[in-house]
C-alpha positions in Angstrom: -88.2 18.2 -20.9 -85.3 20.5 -20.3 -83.0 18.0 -20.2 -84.2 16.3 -23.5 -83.8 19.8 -24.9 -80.1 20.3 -24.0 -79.4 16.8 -24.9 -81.1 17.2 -28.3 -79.6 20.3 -29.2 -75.5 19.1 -27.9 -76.6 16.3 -30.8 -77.4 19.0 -33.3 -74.7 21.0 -32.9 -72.0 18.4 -32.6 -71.3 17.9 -36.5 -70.6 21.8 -36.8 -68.2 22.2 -34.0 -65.4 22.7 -35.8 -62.2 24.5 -35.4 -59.7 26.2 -38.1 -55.9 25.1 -37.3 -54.1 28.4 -38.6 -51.6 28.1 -35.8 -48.4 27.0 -37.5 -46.8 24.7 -40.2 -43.8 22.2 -39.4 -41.6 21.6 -42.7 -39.1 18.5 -42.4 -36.8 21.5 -42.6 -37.6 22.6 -39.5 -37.3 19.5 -37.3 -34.5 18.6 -34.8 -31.5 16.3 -35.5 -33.2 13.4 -33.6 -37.1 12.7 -32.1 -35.6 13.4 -28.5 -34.7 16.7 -29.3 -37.8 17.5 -31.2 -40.0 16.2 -28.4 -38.3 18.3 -25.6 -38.2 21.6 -27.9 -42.3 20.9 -28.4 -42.5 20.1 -24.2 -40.5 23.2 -23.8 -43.0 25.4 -25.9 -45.6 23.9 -24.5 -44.5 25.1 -21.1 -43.7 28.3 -21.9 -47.2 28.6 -23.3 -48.7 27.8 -19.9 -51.0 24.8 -21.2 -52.3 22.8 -18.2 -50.4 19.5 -17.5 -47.9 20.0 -20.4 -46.4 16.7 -19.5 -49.8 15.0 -20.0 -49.6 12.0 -22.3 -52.8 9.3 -23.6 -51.5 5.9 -22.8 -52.8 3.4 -24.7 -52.6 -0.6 -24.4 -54.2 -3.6 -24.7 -54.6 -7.1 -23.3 -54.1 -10.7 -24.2 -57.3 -10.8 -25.9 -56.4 -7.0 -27.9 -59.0 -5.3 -26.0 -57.6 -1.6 -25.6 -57.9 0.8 -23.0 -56.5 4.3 -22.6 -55.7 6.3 -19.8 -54.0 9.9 -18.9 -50.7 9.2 -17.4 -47.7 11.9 -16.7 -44.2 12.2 -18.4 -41.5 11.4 -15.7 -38.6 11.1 -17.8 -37.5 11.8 -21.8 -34.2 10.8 -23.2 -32.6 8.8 -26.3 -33.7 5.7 -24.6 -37.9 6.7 -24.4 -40.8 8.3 -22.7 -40.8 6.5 -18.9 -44.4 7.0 -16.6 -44.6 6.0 -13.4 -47.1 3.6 -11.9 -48.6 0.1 -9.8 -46.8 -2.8 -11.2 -50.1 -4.4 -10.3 -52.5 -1.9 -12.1 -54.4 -3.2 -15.0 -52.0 -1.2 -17.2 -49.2 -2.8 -16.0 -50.4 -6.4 -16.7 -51.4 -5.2 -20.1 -47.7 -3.8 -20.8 -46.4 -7.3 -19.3 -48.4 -9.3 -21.6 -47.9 -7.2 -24.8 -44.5 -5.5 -24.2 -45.5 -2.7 -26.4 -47.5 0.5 -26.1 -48.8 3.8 -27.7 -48.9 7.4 -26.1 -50.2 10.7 -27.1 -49.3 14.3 -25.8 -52.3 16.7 -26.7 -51.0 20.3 -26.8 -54.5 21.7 -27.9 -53.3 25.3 -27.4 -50.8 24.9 -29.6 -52.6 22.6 -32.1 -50.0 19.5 -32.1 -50.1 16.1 -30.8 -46.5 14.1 -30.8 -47.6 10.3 -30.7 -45.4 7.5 -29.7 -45.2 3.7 -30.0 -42.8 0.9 -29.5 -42.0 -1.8 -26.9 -42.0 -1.1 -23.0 -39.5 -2.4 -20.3 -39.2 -1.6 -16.6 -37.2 1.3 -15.4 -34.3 0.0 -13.5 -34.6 0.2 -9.9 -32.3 3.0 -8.8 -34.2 5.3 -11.8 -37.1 4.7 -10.1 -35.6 5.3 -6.3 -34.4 8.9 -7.6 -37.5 9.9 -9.2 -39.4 8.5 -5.9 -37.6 10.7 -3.7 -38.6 13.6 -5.6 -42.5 12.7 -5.2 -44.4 14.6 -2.1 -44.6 12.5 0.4 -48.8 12.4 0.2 -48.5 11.0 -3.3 -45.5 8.3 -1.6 -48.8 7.5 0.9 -51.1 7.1 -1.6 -49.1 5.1 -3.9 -48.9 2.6 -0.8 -52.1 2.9 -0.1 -54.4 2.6 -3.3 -54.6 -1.0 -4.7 -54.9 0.4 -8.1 -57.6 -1.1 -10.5 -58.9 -3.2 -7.9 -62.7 -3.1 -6.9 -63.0 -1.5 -3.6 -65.9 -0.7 -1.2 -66.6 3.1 -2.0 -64.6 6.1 -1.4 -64.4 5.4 2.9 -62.0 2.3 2.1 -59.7 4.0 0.6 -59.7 6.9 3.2 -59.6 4.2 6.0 -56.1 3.0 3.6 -54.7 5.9 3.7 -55.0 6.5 8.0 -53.2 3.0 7.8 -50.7 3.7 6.2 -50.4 7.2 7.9 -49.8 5.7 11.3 -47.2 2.7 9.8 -45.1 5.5 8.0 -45.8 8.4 11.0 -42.3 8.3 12.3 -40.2 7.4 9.0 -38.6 10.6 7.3 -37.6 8.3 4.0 -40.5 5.9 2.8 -39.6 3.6 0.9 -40.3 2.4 -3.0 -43.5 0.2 -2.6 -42.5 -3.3 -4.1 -45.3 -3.0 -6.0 -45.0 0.3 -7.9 -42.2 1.5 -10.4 -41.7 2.8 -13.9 -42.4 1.9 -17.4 -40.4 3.5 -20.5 -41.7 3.2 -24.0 -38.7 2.6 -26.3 -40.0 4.4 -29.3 -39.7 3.0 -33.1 -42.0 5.5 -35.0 -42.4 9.3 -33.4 -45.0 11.6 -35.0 -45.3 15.0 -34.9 -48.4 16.3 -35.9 -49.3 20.3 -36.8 -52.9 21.1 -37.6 -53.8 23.0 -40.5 -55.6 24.7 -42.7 -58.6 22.8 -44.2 -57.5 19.6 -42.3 -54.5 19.1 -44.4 -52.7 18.8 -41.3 -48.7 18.2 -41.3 -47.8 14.8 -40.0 -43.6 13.8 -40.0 -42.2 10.5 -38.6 -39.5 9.9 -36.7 -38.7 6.3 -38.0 -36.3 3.5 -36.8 -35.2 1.4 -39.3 -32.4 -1.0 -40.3 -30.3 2.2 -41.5 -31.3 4.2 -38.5 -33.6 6.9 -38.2 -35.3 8.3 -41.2 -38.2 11.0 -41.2 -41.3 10.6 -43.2 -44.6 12.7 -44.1 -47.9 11.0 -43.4 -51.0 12.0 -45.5 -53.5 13.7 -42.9 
């Protein structure tokens, strides 16, 4: 009865929850030169605000038949040419991107009341991009990327541990483990960028970054 209480009350209170975005304004005035720029001076604030997992972006994709599916994934890598993740080449993700070629991905900056959304085709980062960044990972996260078969069924939590002390004891005496075949990067190669401010009364302020046949334009988006 408790429970059916709580439960009843989360569904009453839900329509209310509400919060007022009075945390800012973004004028086309006061954007950067170019999306890049824009995107690393909103990162940058981001971090200096101390918000959890600034790098955090919503990756979304679909497959052959359109269904979609989003997932959390971290930003490795921002320049003119995209937004680049890293990832299994044989994760349900990647067969999506492989089949579509194109993708979506949000970075939530709740504290701050923005999201920058991006969209455009995807290609494979070249292999000595993806070497470098590898070397920077901790070598437990280079073991578990060998180890995990990721989006494949497996036989509760004690197979993957049992993975893991595998691949322990085949990489226990190499200092430098290798890229796994299997696993590399994926950069987005952005042709809309949107920044997006909450505000007042939901009139929120949204400006595109466009690419078009005369380059990049910006635009304002109705809320």
């Amino acid at each position: 009865m408790s429970e059916l209480g709580n439960t009843a009350d989360v569904a009453v209170r839900l329509p209310a929850m509400r919060v007022a975005y009075n945390g800012g304004s973004l004028d086309e005035t006061d954007l950067a030169p170019t999306w890049t720029e824009q995107l690393q001076a909103w990162l940058d604030e981001a971090i200096a605000h101390g918000l959890a997992e600034p790098n955090a972006m919503v990756l979304a994709t679909a497959d052959a038949d359109g269904l979609p599916s989003s997932r959390t994934v971290l930003c490795k890598g921002l320049d003119e040419r995209g937004v680049v993740f890293y990832t299994n080449y044989t994760s349900a993700k990647s067969h999506d991107l492989a089949i579509t070629r194109y993708a979506s991905a949000t970075f939530p900056w709740y504290g701050l009341q923005r999201q920058v959304h991006v969209r455009g085709e995807v290609q494979k980062v070249e292999q000595a991009e993806t070497a470098a960044y590898w070397a920077e990972r901790p070598r437990g996260s280079q073991l578990g990327a060998w180890a995990s078969p990721q989006s494949q069924l497996v036989d509760g939590r004690r197979a993957l541990d049992t993975a893991l002390s595998a691949i322990e004891r085949r990489f226990r005496d190499v200092e430098r483990i290798p890229v796994p075949p299997h696993w590399g990067g994926w950069r987005i190669r952005p042709t809309v960028v949107e920044f997006w401010q909450g505000r007042q009364d939901r009139l929120h302020d949204r400006l595109r970054y466009v690419d078009t046949d005369d380059g990049w334009r910006v635009r304002r988006v109705a809320p």
